[in-house]
PDB file of C-alpha atoms in Angstrom:
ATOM      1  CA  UNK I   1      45.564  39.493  16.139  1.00 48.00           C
ATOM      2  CA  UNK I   2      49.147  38.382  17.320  1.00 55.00           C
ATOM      3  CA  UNK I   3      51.356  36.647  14.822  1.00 55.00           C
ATOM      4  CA  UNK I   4      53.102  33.751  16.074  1.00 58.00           C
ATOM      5  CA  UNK I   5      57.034  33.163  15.485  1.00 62.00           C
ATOM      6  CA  UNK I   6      56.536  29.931  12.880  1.00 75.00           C
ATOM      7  CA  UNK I   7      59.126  28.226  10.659  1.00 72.00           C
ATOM      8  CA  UNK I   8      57.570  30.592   7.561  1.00 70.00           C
ATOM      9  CA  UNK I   9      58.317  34.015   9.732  1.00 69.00           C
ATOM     10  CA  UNK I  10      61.608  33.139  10.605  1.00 69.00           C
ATOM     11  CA  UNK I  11      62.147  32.164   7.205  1.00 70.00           C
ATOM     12  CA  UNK I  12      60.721  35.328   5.576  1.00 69.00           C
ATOM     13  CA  UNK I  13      62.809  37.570   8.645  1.00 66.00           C
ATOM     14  CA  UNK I  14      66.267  35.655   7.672  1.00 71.00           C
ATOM     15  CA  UNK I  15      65.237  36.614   3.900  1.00 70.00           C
ATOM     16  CA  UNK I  16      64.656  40.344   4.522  1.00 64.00           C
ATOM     17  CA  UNK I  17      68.035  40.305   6.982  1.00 66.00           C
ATOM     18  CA  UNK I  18      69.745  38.591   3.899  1.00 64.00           C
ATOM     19  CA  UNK I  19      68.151  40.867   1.113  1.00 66.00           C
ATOM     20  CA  UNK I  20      69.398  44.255   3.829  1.00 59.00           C
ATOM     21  CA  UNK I  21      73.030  42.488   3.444  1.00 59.00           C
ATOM     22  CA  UNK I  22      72.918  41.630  -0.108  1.00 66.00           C
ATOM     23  CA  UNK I  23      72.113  45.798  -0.429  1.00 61.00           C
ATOM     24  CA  UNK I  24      74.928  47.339   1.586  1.00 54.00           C
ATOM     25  CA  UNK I  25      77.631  45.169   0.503  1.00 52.00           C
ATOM     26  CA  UNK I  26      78.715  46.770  -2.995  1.00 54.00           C
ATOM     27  CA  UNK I  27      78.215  50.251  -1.211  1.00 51.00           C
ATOM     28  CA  UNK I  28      80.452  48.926   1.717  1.00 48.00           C
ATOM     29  CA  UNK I  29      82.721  46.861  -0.580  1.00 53.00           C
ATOM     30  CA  UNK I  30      83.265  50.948  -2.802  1.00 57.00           C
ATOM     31  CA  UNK I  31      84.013  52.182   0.258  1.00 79.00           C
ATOM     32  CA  UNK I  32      86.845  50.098   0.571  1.00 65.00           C
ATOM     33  CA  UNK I  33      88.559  50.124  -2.498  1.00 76.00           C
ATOM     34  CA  UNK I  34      88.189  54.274  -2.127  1.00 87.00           C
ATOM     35  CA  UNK I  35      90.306  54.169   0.974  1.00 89.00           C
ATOM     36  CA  UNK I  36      92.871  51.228   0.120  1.00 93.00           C
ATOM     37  CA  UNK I  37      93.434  53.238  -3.301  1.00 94.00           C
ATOM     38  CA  UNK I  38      93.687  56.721  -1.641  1.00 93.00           C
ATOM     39  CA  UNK I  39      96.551  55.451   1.237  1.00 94.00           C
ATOM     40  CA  UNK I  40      98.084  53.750  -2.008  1.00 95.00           C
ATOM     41  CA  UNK I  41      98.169  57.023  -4.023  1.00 95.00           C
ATOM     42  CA  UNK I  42      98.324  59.158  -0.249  1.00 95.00           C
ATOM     43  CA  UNK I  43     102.020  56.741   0.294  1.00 96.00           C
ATOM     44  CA  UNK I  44     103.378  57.079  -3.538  1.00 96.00           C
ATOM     45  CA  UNK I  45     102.820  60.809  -3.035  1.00 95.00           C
ATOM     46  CA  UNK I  46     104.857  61.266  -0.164  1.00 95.00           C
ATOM     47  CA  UNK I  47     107.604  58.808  -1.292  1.00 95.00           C
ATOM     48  CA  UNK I  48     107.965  61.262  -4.141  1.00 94.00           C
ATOM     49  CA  UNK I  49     108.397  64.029  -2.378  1.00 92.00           C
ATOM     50  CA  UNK I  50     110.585  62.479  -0.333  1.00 91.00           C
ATOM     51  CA  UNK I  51     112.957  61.375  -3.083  1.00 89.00           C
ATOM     52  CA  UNK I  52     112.517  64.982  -4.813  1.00 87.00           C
ATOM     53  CA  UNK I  53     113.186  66.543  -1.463  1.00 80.00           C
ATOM     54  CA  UNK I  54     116.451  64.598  -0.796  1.00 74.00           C
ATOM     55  CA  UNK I  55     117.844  65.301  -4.124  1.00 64.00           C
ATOM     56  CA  UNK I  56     119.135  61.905  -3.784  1.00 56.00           C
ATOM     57  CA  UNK I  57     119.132  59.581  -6.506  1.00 54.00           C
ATOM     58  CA  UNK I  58     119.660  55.861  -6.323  1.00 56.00           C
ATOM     59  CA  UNK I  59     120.252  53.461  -4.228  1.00 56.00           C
ATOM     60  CA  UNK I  60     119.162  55.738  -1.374  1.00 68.00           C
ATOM     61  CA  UNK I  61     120.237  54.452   2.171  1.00 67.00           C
ATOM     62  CA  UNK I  62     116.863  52.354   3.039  1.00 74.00           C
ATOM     63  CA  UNK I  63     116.804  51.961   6.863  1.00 83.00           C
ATOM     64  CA  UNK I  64     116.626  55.597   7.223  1.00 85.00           C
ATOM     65  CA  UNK I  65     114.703  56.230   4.823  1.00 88.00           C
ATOM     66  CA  UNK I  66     112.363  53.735   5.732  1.00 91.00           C
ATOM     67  CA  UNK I  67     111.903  55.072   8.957  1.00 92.00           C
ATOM     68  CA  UNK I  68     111.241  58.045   7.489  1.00 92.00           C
ATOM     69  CA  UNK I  69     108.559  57.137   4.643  1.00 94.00           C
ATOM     70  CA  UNK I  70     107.050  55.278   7.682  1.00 94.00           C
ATOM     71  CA  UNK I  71     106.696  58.318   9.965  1.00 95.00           C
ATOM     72  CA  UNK I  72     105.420  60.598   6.974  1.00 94.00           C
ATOM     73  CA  UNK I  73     102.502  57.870   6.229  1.00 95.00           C
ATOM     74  CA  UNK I  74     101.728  58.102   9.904  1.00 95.00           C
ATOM     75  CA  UNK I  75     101.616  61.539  10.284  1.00 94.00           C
ATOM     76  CA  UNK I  76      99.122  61.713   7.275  1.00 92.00           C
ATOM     77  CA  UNK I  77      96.952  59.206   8.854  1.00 92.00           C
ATOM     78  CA  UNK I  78      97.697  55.947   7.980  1.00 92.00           C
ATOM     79  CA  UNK I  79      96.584  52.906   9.884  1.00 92.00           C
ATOM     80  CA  UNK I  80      99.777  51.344  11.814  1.00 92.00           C
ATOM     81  CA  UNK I  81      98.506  48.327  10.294  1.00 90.00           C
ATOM     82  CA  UNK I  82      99.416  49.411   6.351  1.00 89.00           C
ATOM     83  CA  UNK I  83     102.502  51.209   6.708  1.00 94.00           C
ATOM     84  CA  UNK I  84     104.844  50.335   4.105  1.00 95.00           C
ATOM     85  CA  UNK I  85     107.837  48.414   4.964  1.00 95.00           C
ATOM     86  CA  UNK I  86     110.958  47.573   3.153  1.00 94.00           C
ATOM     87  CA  UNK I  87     110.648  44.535   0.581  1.00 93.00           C
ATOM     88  CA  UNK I  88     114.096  45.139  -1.295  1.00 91.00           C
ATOM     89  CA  UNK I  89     116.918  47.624  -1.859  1.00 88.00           C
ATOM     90  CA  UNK I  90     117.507  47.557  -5.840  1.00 85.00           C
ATOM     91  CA  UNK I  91     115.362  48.541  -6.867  1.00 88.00           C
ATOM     92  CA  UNK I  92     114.394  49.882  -3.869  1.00 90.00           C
ATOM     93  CA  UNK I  93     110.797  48.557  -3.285  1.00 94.00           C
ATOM     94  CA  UNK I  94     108.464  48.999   0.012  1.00 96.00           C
ATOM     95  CA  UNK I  95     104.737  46.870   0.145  1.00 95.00           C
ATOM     96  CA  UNK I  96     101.929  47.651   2.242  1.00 94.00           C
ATOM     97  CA  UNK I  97      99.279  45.225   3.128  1.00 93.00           C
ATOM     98  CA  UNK I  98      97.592  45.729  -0.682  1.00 95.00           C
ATOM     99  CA  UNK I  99      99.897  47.461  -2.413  1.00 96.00           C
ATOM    100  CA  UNK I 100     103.801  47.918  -3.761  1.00 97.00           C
ATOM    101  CA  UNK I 101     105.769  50.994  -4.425  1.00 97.00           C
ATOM    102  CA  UNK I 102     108.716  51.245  -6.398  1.00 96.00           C
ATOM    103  CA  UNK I 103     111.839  54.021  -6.770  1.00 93.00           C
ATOM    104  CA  UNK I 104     112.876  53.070 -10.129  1.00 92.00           C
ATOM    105  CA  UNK I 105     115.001  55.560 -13.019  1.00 90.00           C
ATOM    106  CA  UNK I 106     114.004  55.692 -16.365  1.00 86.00           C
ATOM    107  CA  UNK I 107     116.547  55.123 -19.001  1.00 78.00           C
ATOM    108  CA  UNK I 108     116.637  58.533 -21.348  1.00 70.00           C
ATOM    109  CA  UNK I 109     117.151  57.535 -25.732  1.00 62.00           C
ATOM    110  CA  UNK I 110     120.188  59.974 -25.143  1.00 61.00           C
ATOM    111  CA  UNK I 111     121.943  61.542 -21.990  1.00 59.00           C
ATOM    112  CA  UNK I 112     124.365  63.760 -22.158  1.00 62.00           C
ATOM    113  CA  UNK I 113     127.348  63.552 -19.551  1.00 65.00           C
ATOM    114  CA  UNK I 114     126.591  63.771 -16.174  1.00 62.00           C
ATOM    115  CA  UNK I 115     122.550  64.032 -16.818  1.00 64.00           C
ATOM    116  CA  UNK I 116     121.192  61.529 -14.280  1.00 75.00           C
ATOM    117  CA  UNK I 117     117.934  59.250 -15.304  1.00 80.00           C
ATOM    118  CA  UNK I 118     114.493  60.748 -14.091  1.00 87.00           C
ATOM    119  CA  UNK I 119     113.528  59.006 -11.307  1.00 90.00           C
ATOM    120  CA  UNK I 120     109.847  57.470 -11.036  1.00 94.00           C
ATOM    121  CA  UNK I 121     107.517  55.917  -8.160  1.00 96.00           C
ATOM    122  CA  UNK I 122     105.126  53.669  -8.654  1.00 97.00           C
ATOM    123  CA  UNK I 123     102.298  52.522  -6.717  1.00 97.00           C
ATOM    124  CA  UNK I 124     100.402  49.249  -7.830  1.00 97.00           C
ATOM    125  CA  UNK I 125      98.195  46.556  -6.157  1.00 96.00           C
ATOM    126  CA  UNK I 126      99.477  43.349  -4.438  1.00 95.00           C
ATOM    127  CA  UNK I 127      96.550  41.718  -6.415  1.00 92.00           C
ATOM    128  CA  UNK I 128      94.540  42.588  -9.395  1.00 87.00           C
ATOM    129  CA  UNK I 129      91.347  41.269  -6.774  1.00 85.00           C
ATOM    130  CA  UNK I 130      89.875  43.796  -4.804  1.00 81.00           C
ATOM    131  CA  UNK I 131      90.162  45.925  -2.350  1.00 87.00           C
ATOM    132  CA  UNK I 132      92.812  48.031  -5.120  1.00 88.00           C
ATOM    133  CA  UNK I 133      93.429  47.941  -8.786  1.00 90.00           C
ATOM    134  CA  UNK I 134      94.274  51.536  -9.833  1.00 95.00           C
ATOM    135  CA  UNK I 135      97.978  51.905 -10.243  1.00 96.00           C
ATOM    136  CA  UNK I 136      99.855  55.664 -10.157  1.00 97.00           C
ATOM    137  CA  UNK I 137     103.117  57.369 -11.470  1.00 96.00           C
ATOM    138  CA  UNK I 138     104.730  60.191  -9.852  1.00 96.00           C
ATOM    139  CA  UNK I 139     107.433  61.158 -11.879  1.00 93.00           C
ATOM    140  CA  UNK I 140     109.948  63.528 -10.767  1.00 90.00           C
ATOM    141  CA  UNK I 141     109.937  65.136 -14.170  1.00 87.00           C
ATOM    142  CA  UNK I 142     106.351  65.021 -14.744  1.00 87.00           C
ATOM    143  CA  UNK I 143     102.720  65.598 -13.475  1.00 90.00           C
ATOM    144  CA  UNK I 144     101.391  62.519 -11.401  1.00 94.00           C
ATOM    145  CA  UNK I 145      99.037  60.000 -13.617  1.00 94.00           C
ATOM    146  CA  UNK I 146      97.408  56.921 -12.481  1.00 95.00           C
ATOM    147  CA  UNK I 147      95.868  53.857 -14.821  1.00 95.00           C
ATOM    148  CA  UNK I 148      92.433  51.727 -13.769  1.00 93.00           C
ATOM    149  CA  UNK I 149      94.769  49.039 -14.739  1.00 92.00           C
ATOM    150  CA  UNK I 150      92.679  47.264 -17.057  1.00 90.00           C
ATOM    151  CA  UNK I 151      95.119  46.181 -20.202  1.00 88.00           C
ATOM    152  CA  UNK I 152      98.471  46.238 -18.301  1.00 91.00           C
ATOM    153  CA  UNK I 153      97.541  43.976 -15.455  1.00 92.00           C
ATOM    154  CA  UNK I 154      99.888  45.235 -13.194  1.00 95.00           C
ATOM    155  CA  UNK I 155      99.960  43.023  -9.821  1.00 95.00           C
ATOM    156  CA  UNK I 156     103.010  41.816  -7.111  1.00 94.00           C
ATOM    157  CA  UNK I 157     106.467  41.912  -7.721  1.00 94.00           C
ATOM    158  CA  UNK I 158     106.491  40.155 -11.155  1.00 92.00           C
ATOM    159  CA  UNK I 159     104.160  42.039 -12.638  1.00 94.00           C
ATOM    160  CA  UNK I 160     104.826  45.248 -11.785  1.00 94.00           C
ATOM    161  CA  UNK I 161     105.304  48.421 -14.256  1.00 95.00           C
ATOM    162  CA  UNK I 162     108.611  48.648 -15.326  1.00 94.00           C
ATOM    163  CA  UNK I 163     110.670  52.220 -15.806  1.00 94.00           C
ATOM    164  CA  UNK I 164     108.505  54.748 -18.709  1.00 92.00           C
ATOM    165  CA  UNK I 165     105.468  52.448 -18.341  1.00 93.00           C
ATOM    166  CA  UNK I 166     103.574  55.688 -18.111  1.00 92.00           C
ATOM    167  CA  UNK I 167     105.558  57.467 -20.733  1.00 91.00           C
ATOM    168  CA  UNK I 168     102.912  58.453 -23.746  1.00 88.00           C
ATOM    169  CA  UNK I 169     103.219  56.323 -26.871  1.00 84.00           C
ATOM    170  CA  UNK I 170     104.630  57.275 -30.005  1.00 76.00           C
ATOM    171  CA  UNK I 171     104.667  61.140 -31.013  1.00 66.00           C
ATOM    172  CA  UNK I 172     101.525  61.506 -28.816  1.00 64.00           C
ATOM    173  CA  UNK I 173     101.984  64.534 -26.105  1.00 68.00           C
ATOM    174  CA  UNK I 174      99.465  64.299 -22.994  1.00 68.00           C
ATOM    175  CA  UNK I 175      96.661  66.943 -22.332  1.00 66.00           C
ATOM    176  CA  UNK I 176      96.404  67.929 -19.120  1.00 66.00           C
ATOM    177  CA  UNK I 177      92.803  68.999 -19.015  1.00 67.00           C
ATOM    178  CA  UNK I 178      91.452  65.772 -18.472  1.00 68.00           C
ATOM    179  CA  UNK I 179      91.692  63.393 -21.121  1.00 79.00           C
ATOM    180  CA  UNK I 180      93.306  60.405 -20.742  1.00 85.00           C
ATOM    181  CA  UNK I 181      96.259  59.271 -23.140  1.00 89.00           C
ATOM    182  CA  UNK I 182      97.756  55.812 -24.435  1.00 89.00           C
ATOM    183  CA  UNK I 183     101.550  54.450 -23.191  1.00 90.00           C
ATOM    184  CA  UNK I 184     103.111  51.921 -25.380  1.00 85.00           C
ATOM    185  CA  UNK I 185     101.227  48.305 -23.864  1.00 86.00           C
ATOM    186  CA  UNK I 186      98.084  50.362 -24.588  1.00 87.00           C
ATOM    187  CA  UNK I 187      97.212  51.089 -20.552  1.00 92.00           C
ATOM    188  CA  UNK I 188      95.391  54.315 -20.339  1.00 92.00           C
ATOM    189  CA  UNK I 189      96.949  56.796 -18.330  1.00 93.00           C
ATOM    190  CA  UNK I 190      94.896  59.878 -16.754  1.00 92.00           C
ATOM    191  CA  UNK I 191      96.202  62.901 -14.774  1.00 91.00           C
ATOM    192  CA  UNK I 192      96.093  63.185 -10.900  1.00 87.00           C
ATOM    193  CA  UNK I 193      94.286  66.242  -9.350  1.00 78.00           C
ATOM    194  CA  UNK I 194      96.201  68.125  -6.521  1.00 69.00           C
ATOM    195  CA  UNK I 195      95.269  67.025  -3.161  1.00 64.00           C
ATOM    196  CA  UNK I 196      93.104  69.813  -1.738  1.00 59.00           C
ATOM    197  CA  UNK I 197      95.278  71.745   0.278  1.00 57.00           C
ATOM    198  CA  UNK I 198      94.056  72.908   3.925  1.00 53.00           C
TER     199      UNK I 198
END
């Protein structure tokens, strides 16, 4: 017996094409923030070791530098499309399409003569609205950490986290076997893995 195309089959076909759409978006929409938030951590990674590898500290000369961060991002296999570019030179601050990253030094309680700040970079979202959220540390002194973002709301060049905003709270001392530790505004910090290496 042959079914006929009628206004109740094309309804029921648009549902099921609807319902298949409905399905695959959350897996599709995952699949996004996972790449948006690995170029974010993938950049503040190699704008770290860029800053450690110059044994520069700040300002640093930003056209060159630029060019350079640029060409490192590319080379790791970054989209020409969300390279970071230059947004400002103190503190010296690049964006991407979703995200910021920031060369900033953290002020020490006491320095003795001639002892330069730690330096820190930051990586946080444009927007607190998807694609990206997580935000990540990488400082120069320290193991890399990155925050779900949850309490601090960290988002655009207003709101972004300012020098120690990572640093533990109180006495506490980090573990580095996993568990996640408080900074002062209550954000919960957690260590970075090494990238796997080739």
């Amino acid at each position: 017996m042959r079914i006929g195309w009628n206004l109740g089959n094309a309804l029921v076909g648009l549902g099921l094409v609807g319902l298949g759409v409905t399905l695959s978006m959350p897996g599709w929409s995952a699949d996004r923030v996972a790449r948006v938030e690995s170029r974010a951590e993938q950049a503040c990674r190699v704008l770290a070791t860029m800053v450690a590898d110059s044994q520069r500290t700040l300002p640093i000369a930003p056209p060159a530098f630029t060019d350079e961060f640029q060409a490192q991002c590319r080379a790791a296999g970054q989209p020409e499309s969300d390279l970071p570019e230059l947004i400002a030179e103190d503190p010296l601050t690049f964006g991407s399409r979703h995200y910021l990253f920031r060369v900033v030094a953290r002020e020490l309680p006491t320095r003795a003569e001639g002892e330069s700040a730690p330096l820190e970079v930051f990586a946080w979202p444009r927007t607190v609205l998807p694609p990206g959220r997580t935000t990540f540390c990488f400082p120069l002194d320290g193991d890399p950490v990155f925050t779900r973002n949850l309490a601090a709301g960290y988002e655009g060049l207003e709101r972004g986290p300012r020098p120690g905003a990572a640093l533990a709270r109180g006495e506490e001392q980090p573990r580095r076997d996993g568990v996640p530790y408080r900074a002062s505004n209550d954000e919960r910090w957690l260590f970075l893995k090494a990238p796997p290496t080739d």
